Coordinates of C-alpha atoms in Angstrom, one line a residue:
X1 CA 10.8 38.5 3.9
X2 CA 8.7 39.2 7.0
X3 CA 5.7 41.4 6.5
X4 CA 2.8 42.8 8.6
X5 CA -0.2 44.3 6.7
X6 CA -3.4 46.1 7.5
X7 CA -6.2 47.2 5.1
X8 CA -7.6 50.7 5.2
X9 CA -10.8 51.9 3.5
X10 CA -10.8 55.6 2.6
X11 CA -14.1 57.1 1.3
X12 CA -15.2 55.4 -1.9
X13 CA -11.7 54.4 -2.9
X14 CA -10.9 50.7 -3.0
X15 CA -9.1 49.1 -0.1
X16 CA -5.4 50.1 0.4
X17 CA -3.0 47.5 1.7
X18 CA -0.5 49.1 4.1
X19 CA 2.5 46.7 4.6
X20 CA 5.6 46.9 6.9
X21 CA 8.3 44.7 5.3
X22 CA 11.6 43.5 6.7
X23 CA 14.3 41.4 5.1
X24 CA 16.6 39.4 7.4
X25 CA 20.2 39.9 6.2
X26 CA 21.9 36.5 5.6
X27 CA 25.3 35.8 4.2
X28 CA 25.1 34.8 0.5
X29 CA 21.3 35.6 0.2
X30 CA 20.0 38.0 -2.3
X31 CA 17.1 40.4 -2.0
X32 CA 13.8 38.4 -2.1
X33 CA 12.4 39.8 -5.3
X34 CA 9.6 37.3 -5.7
X35 CA 8.4 37.9 -2.1
X36 CA 8.3 41.6 -2.7
X37 CA 6.4 41.1 -6.0
X38 CA 3.8 39.0 -4.1
X39 CA 3.3 41.7 -1.5
X40 CA 3.2 44.4 -4.3
X41 CA 0.6 42.4 -6.2
X42 CA -1.5 41.5 -3.2
X43 CA -3.9 44.4 -4.0
X44 CA -4.6 47.0 -6.7
X45 CA -3.5 49.7 -4.2
X46 CA -0.8 49.4 -1.6
X47 CA 1.9 51.1 0.5
X48 CA 5.0 49.0 1.4
X49 CA 7.2 50.6 4.1
X50 CA 10.7 49.4 5.1
X51 CA 14.4 50.5 5.0
X52 CA 17.2 50.1 2.4
X53 CA 20.1 52.3 1.3
X54 CA 20.7 53.7 -2.2
X55 CA 22.4 56.8 -3.5
X56 CA 19.2 57.9 -5.3
X57 CA 17.5 58.6 -2.0
X58 CA 20.3 60.6 -0.2
X59 CA 22.8 58.0 0.8
X60 CA 26.6 58.1 0.5
X61 CA 26.6 54.6 -1.0
X62 CA 24.2 51.8 -2.1
X63 CA 23.9 48.5 -0.4
X64 CA 23.3 45.2 -2.2
X65 CA 19.7 45.1 -1.1
X66 CA 19.3 48.8 -2.0
X67 CA 20.5 48.2 -5.6
X68 CA 18.2 45.3 -6.0
X69 CA 15.2 47.2 -4.6
X70 CA 15.9 50.3 -6.8
X71 CA 16.0 48.2 -10.0
X72 CA 12.9 46.4 -9.0
X73 CA 10.9 49.6 -8.3
X74 CA 12.1 51.0 -11.7
X75 CA 10.8 47.9 -13.5
X76 CA 7.5 47.4 -11.7
X77 CA 4.6 49.1 -13.4
X78 CA 2.7 51.5 -11.2
X79 CA 5.4 51.6 -8.5
X80 CA 6.5 54.9 -7.0
X81 CA 9.3 55.4 -4.4
X82 CA 8.6 57.9 -1.6
X83 CA 11.5 58.9 0.7
X84 CA 12.2 61.9 3.1
X85 CA 14.5 64.7 2.1
X86 CA 16.5 64.6 5.4
X87 CA 18.4 61.9 7.2
X88 CA 16.4 59.2 9.2
X89 CA 19.3 57.3 10.6
X90 CA 22.5 58.5 12.3
X91 CA 25.6 56.3 12.8
X92 CA 28.7 57.2 14.9
X93 CA 31.0 57.5 11.9
X94 CA 28.6 59.2 9.6
X95 CA 28.9 62.9 8.9
X96 CA 25.4 63.9 7.7
X97 CA 23.4 60.7 8.4
X98 CA 21.5 58.7 5.8
X99 CA 18.0 58.2 4.5
X100 CA 17.2 54.5 4.8
X101 CA 13.4 54.6 5.6
X102 CA 11.2 54.7 2.5
X103 CA 7.9 53.6 1.1
X104 CA 6.8 52.1 -2.2
X105 CA 3.4 53.3 -3.5
X106 CA 1.2 51.4 -5.9
X107 CA -1.7 53.5 -7.4
X108 CA -2.2 55.7 -4.3
X109 CA -4.4 58.6 -5.6
X110 CA -3.6 61.1 -2.8
X111 CA -1.1 63.8 -2.3
X112 CA 1.4 63.0 0.5
X113 CA 4.0 64.6 2.7
X114 CA 6.9 63.0 4.7
X115 CA 8.3 64.4 7.9
X116 CA 11.2 63.3 10.0
X117 CA 11.1 64.0 13.8
X118 CA 14.6 64.1 15.2
X119 CA 13.7 65.2 18.8
X120 CA 13.9 61.7 20.1
X121 CA 17.1 60.4 21.8
X122 CA 17.3 57.4 19.4
X123 CA 19.7 57.4 16.5
X124 CA 16.9 56.1 14.3
X125 CA 14.4 59.0 13.8
X126 CA 10.6 58.8 13.6
X127 CA 9.3 59.2 10.1
X128 CA 5.6 60.3 9.5
X129 CA 4.0 59.7 6.1
X130 CA 0.8 61.8 5.8
X131 CA -1.8 61.3 3.0
X132 CA -4.0 64.3 2.0
X133 CA -7.5 62.9 1.7
X134 CA -8.9 66.1 0.4
X135 CA -7.6 65.5 -3.1
X136 CA -7.7 62.7 -5.6
X137 CA -4.5 63.4 -7.4
X138 CA -2.7 60.4 -8.8
X139 CA 0.4 61.7 -10.4
X140 CA 1.7 64.7 -12.3
X141 CA 0.8 64.2 -16.0
X142 CA 4.0 66.0 -17.1
X143 CA 6.0 63.1 -15.5
X144 CA 4.2 60.4 -17.5
X145 CA 4.2 59.2 -21.0
X146 CA 0.6 58.5 -22.2
X147 CA -0.7 56.4 -25.1
X148 CA -3.8 58.5 -26.0
X149 CA -5.3 55.7 -28.0
X150 CA -5.3 53.5 -24.9
X151 CA -6.7 56.4 -22.9
X152 CA -9.7 56.6 -25.1
X153 CA -10.1 52.8 -25.0
X154 CA -10.0 52.9 -21.2
X155 CA -12.6 55.7 -21.2
X156 CA -15.0 53.5 -23.2
X157 CA -15.3 51.2 -20.2
X158 CA -16.0 54.1 -17.8
X159 CA -19.7 54.9 -17.1
X160 CA -21.1 58.4 -17.0
X161 CA -22.1 59.7 -13.5
X162 CA -25.7 58.5 -12.8
X163 CA -26.6 61.0 -10.1
X164 CA -29.5 63.5 -10.5
X165 CA -28.0 66.9 -11.2
X166 CA -30.8 69.0 -9.7
X167 CA -29.0 69.6 -6.4
X168 CA -25.6 71.2 -5.8
X169 CA -24.5 68.3 -3.7
X170 CA -25.2 65.9 -6.6
X171 CA -23.3 68.2 -8.9
X172 CA -20.2 67.9 -6.7
X173 CA -20.5 64.1 -6.7
X174 CA -20.8 64.1 -10.5
X175 CA -17.7 66.3 -10.8
X176 CA -15.8 63.9 -8.4
X177 CA -16.9 60.9 -10.5
X178 CA -15.8 62.5 -13.7
X179 CA -12.3 63.3 -12.2
X180 CA -12.0 59.7 -10.9
X181 CA -12.9 58.2 -14.3
X182 CA -10.5 60.5 -16.2
X183 CA -7.7 59.8 -13.7
X184 CA -8.1 56.0 -13.7
X185 CA -8.1 55.9 -17.5
X186 CA -5.1 58.2 -17.6
X187 CA -3.1 56.0 -15.2
X188 CA -4.0 52.8 -17.2
X189 CA -2.7 54.4 -20.4
X190 CA 0.5 55.9 -18.9
X191 CA 4.0 55.0 -17.7
X192 CA 6.7 57.1 -16.0
X193 CA 8.9 59.2 -18.2
X194 CA 11.8 59.4 -15.7
X195 CA 12.8 59.1 -12.0
X196 CA 12.8 62.4 -10.1
X197 CA 16.3 63.5 -9.1
X198 CA 16.7 64.1 -5.3
X199 CA 16.8 67.7 -4.1
X200 CA 20.2 68.6 -2.7
X201 CA 20.4 70.9 0.3
X202 CA 22.8 73.8 0.3
X203 CA 26.3 73.3 1.9
X204 CA 25.5 75.7 4.7
X205 CA 22.4 73.8 5.8
X206 CA 24.2 70.5 5.4
X207 CA 26.9 71.8 7.7
X208 CA 24.4 72.9 10.4
X209 CA 22.7 69.5 10.2
X210 CA 26.2 67.8 10.6
X211 CA 26.9 70.0 13.7
X212 CA 23.5 69.2 15.2
X213 CA 24.0 65.5 14.7
X214 CA 27.5 65.7 16.2
X215 CA 26.2 67.4 19.3
X216 CA 23.4 64.8 19.6
X217 CA 25.9 62.0 19.6
X218 CA 28.0 63.7 22.3
X219 CA 25.0 64.3 24.4
X220 CA 23.8 60.7 24.1
X221 CA 27.2 59.6 25.4
X222 CA 27.8 62.2 28.1
X223 CA 24.3 63.5 29.1
X224 CA 26.1 66.8 29.7
X225 CA 23.5 69.7 30.1
X226 CA 25.8 72.2 28.4
X227 CA 26.0 70.0 25.3
X228 CA 22.3 69.4 25.3
X229 CA 21.7 73.2 25.5
X230 CA 24.0 73.7 22.4
X231 CA 22.2 70.9 20.6
X232 CA 18.7 72.4 21.3
X233 CA 19.9 75.9 20.3
X234 CA 21.1 74.6 16.9
X235 CA 18.0 72.5 16.5
X236 CA 15.8 75.5 17.0
X237 CA 17.8 77.5 14.5
X238 CA 17.3 74.7 11.9
X239 CA 13.6 74.6 12.7
X240 CA 13.4 78.3 11.6
X241 CA 14.8 77.4 8.2
X242 CA 12.4 76.0 5.6
X243 CA 14.3 72.9 4.4
X244 CA 11.7 70.4 3.2
X245 CA 9.1 71.2 0.5
X246 CA 6.2 71.2 3.0
X247 CA 8.1 73.7 5.2
X248 CA 8.8 76.0 2.2
X249 CA 5.2 75.8 1.2
X250 CA 4.1 76.9 4.7
X251 CA 6.5 79.9 4.7
X252 CA 5.3 81.1 1.3
X253 CA 1.6 80.5 2.2
X254 CA 2.1 82.8 5.3
X255 CA 3.7 85.4 3.1
X256 CA 0.8 85.2 0.5
X257 CA -1.8 85.5 3.2
X258 CA -0.2 88.7 4.4
X259 CA 0.1 90.1 0.9
X260 CA -3.6 89.3 0.1
X261 CA -4.9 91.0 3.2
X262 CA -7.2 93.8 2.0
X263 CA -6.2 97.4 2.8
X264 CA -8.1 98.8 5.8
X265 CA -9.5 102.3 5.2
X266 CA -10.0 104.2 8.5
X267 CA -13.5 105.7 9.0
X268 CA -15.1 103.6 6.3
X269 CA -16.4 100.8 8.5
X270 CA -20.1 101.8 8.2
X271 CA -19.9 102.1 4.5
X272 CA -18.1 98.7 4.1
X273 CA -20.8 97.0 6.3
X274 CA -23.6 98.5 4.3
X275 CA -22.0 97.2 1.0
X276 CA -21.4 93.8 2.7
X277 CA -25.0 93.5 3.8
X278 CA -26.3 94.5 0.3
X279 CA -24.1 91.9 -1.4
X280 CA -25.1 89.2 1.1
X281 CA -28.8 90.0 0.7
X282 CA -28.5 89.7 -3.1
X283 CA -26.6 86.4 -2.9
X284 CA -29.1 84.9 -0.5
X285 CA -32.1 85.9 -2.6
X286 CA -33.3 83.3 -5.1
X287 CA -33.0 84.5 -8.7
X288 CA -34.5 83.3 -12.0
X289 CA -31.9 81.8 -14.3
X290 CA -31.3 84.4 -17.1
X291 CA -28.2 82.8 -18.8
X292 CA -28.6 81.3 -22.2
X293 CA -27.8 77.5 -22.1
X294 CA -24.7 76.3 -24.0
X295 CA -24.6 73.6 -26.7
X296 CA -22.2 70.7 -27.4
X297 CA -21.0 72.7 -30.5
X298 CA -19.9 75.6 -28.3
X299 CA -18.2 73.4 -25.8
X300 CA -16.4 71.4 -28.5
X301 CA -15.3 74.6 -30.3
X302 CA -13.5 75.7 -27.1
X303 CA -12.1 72.2 -26.3
X304 CA -10.5 72.1 -29.8
X305 CA -8.7 75.4 -29.1
X306 CA -7.3 74.3 -25.8
X307 CA -3.5 74.5 -25.5
X308 CA -2.3 70.9 -24.7
X309 CA 0.8 71.9 -22.8
X310 CA -0.9 74.1 -20.2
X311 CA -0.4 72.8 -16.6
X312 CA -3.4 71.2 -14.9
X313 CA -5.0 72.2 -11.6
X314 CA -5.5 70.3 -8.3
X315 CA -7.5 67.5 -10.0
X316 CA -4.6 66.9 -12.5
X317 CA -7.1 66.7 -15.4
X318 CA -5.0 68.3 -18.1
X319 CA -6.1 70.0 -21.4
X320 CA -4.7 67.1 -23.4
X321 CA -6.9 64.7 -21.5
X322 CA -10.0 66.9 -22.2
X323 CA -9.0 67.1 -25.9
X324 CA -9.1 63.3 -26.0
X325 CA -12.4 62.8 -24.3
X326 CA -15.1 60.7 -25.9
X327 CA -18.3 62.4 -27.3
X328 CA -20.4 61.0 -24.4
X329 CA -18.3 62.8 -21.8
X330 CA -18.4 66.1 -23.8
X331 CA -22.2 65.8 -24.0
X332 CA -22.3 65.2 -20.2
X333 CA -20.1 68.2 -19.6
X334 CA -22.5 70.3 -21.7
X335 CA -25.4 69.0 -19.6
X336 CA -23.4 69.7 -16.4
X337 CA -22.7 73.4 -17.4
X338 CA -26.3 74.1 -18.2
X339 CA -27.4 72.7 -14.8
X340 CA -24.8 74.9 -13.1
X341 CA -26.4 77.9 -14.9
X342 CA -29.8 76.8 -13.6
X343 CA -28.6 76.5 -10.1
X344 CA -26.4 79.6 -10.1
X345 CA -23.6 77.4 -8.8
X346 CA -19.9 77.2 -9.2
X347 CA -18.3 74.1 -7.5
X348 CA -15.7 74.8 -4.8
X349 CA -13.4 72.1 -6.3
X350 CA -13.2 74.3 -9.4
X351 CA -12.3 77.4 -7.4
X352 CA -9.4 75.7 -5.5
X353 CA -6.0 76.4 -7.1
X354 CA -2.5 74.9 -7.0
X355 CA -0.2 77.9 -6.3
X356 CA 3.3 77.7 -7.8
X357 CA 5.7 80.3 -6.6
X358 CA 8.2 81.7 -9.1
X359 CA 11.2 83.8 -8.0
X360 CA 11.1 87.4 -9.3
X361 CA 14.1 88.3 -11.5
X362 CA 17.2 89.4 -9.6
X363 CA 15.5 89.0 -6.2
X364 CA 16.8 87.4 -3.0
X365 CA 15.5 83.8 -3.0
X366 CA 15.6 83.7 0.8
X367 CA 12.7 86.2 1.2
X368 CA 9.3 84.7 0.6
X369 CA 7.9 88.1 -0.5
X370 CA 10.1 87.9 -3.6
X371 CA 8.1 85.1 -5.1
X372 CA 5.3 85.6 -7.6
X373 CA 2.3 83.2 -7.1
X374 CA 0.9 81.5 -10.2
X375 CA -2.5 79.8 -9.6
X376 CA -3.3 76.7 -11.5
X377 CA -7.1 76.1 -11.6
X378 CA -9.0 73.0 -12.9
X379 CA -8.9 72.8 -16.7
X380 CA -12.6 71.6 -16.5
X381 CA -13.5 74.8 -14.8
X382 CA -11.9 76.7 -17.7
X383 CA -14.5 75.2 -20.0
X384 CA -17.2 76.5 -17.7
X385 CA -15.6 79.9 -17.4
X386 CA -15.3 80.2 -21.2
X387 CA -19.0 79.6 -21.7
X388 CA -19.9 82.0 -18.9
X389 CA -17.4 84.6 -20.2
X390 CA -19.2 84.6 -23.6
X391 CA -22.5 85.5 -21.9
X392 CA -20.9 88.2 -19.8
X393 CA -19.2 89.8 -22.8
X394 CA -22.5 89.8 -24.7
X395 CA -24.1 91.6 -21.7
X396 CA -21.3 94.2 -21.7
X397 CA -21.6 94.8 -25.4
X398 CA -25.4 95.0 -25.4
X399 CA -25.3 97.5 -22.5
X400 CA -22.3 99.5 -23.8
X401 CA -20.5 99.3 -20.4
X402 CA -16.9 99.3 -21.7
X403 CA -15.4 102.5 -23.0
X404 CA -13.8 102.4 -26.5
X405 CA -10.4 103.3 -25.0
X406 CA -10.3 100.0 -23.0
X407 CA -8.0 97.5 -24.7
X408 CA -7.2 95.1 -21.9
X409 CA -9.1 91.7 -21.9
X410 CA -10.9 92.6 -25.1
X411 CA -10.8 90.5 -28.4
X412 CA -8.7 91.9 -31.2
X413 CA -7.2 94.7 -29.0
X414 CA -3.7 94.9 -27.7
X415 CA -1.0 97.3 -26.5
X416 CA -0.3 98.2 -30.1
X417 CA -3.7 99.9 -30.3
X418 CA -2.9 101.9 -27.2
X419 CA 0.5 102.9 -28.5
X420 CA -1.1 104.1 -31.7
X421 CA -3.7 106.1 -29.8
X422 CA -1.0 107.8 -27.7
X423 CA 1.1 108.6 -30.9
X424 CA -2.0 110.2 -32.5
X425 CA -2.6 112.3 -29.4
X426 CA 1.0 113.5 -29.4
X427 CA 1.0 114.3 -33.1
X428 CA -2.3 116.1 -32.7
X429 CA -0.7 118.2 -29.9
X430 CA 2.3 119.0 -32.1
X431 CA 0.1 120.1 -34.9
X432 CA -1.7 122.5 -32.5
X433 CA 1.6 123.7 -30.9
X434 CA 0.5 122.2 -27.6
X435 CA 2.4 120.2 -25.0
X436 CA 1.1 116.7 -24.3
X437 CA 1.6 115.3 -20.8
X438 CA 1.4 111.6 -19.9
X439 CA 0.8 110.1 -16.5
X440 CA 1.5 106.4 -16.0
X441 CA -0.1 104.8 -12.9
X442 CA 1.0 101.4 -11.5
X443 CA -0.9 100.4 -8.4
X444 CA 1.0 98.0 -6.2
X445 CA -0.8 94.7 -5.4
X446 CA -3.9 95.9 -7.2
X447 CA -5.1 92.4 -8.0
X448 CA -4.0 90.9 -4.6
X449 CA -5.8 93.5 -2.5
X450 CA -9.0 94.0 -4.6
X451 CA -12.1 94.9 -2.6
X452 CA -14.3 91.9 -3.5
X453 CA -17.6 93.3 -2.1
X454 CA -17.0 96.5 -4.0
X455 CA -16.5 94.6 -7.3
X456 CA -19.6 92.5 -6.6
X457 CA -21.8 95.5 -5.9
X458 CA -20.8 97.1 -9.2
X459 CA -21.8 93.9 -11.0
X460 CA -25.1 93.8 -9.2
X461 CA -25.9 97.5 -9.9
X462 CA -25.0 97.0 -13.6
X463 CA -27.6 94.2 -13.7
X464 CA -25.1 91.4 -14.6
X465 CA -26.6 87.8 -14.5
X466 CA -26.5 86.5 -10.9
X467 CA -23.6 84.1 -10.0

């Protein structure tokens, strides 16, 4: 096996070995398993790129080397296969092309995307593997089987963050160190549950890809301008269709941005500017910390009530991981929350959500506006939010802000109470020989288009503790 390698240093993460590997095909020779293992074990983190054919990554058949590589990746601990969704190689007798370019990851803690550029005249397309360095996600916890006893054992060896928590920058570093410690312990104690099944494109899109590839081959042989025009026309049509996951995400993101654009009220510009200035002035003015500090007992009581099957946020720290934390980490989280109160600070990493789009019932799946977004926030931020919510509820109760008829988002209240109240009003009307009218109001996109400055100015004028 021939290999060329470089080492890359990314932030505070250990060195990553990036290897290009090639196996010379010889009659009677098997796949060089031992050579591959040596490259795979050359570092704690590596990316090995090469080519091989197997049905599990969108090929019509598996080659001998592809079968051996597939079995090897499945048996190697920490190995993850990454391959494009669309063809990377086109041969004259192939109908749809094949995916032969792939990469093998070993403990790469970053999100990634793979793109295939088919605008070149070659029959072997350019493949771009992009790492997202803004996240430290390792894997989806739902796809791993974890030994929680081993998770706690691995956490014992992890130190607490040693930075001074007085500044917001140091708080961000401490949160990042916590996430790194939890993720590393989780990976050490976990193994894959199953291999992901490849996503199959629809027959219509497959046929268009086949037609485009066919026109490409004709143009490569004839260099006819008319054929090239037809090829480019079909290529542009395919470019307008979201095929790969990253393309679908971009289309839905554009749709959500349009949906969340606040409504513009004509003639209210001066009033909006005055409210904006008042909110900005309040936020930029230093405030004395008025929020009561939390205790380890309060934090632990919430952690014990966490639902373990809830999906994690961008940091992939799940509720089950938090429920299995050692006491020293829970004490540090308590200290961290109290310092956040003192600084009137909420970390941006805890406000960044993973948005999952769910198709609305009986809606056209081709329209991005028919998908309902579900935001997954950091589970650690939920602990902070719980402690903060208790203090906000105490302030509301003490000041008697909430009317008795309000049942939403209040403990021990539900729609049953509202139905009972409506029934009593109707019965009272019958007893007085009066008609009872009911008006139901449903405001479209009420949450999506909320006027944030208007909400903030209400909280300020009601003397809520500063954020």
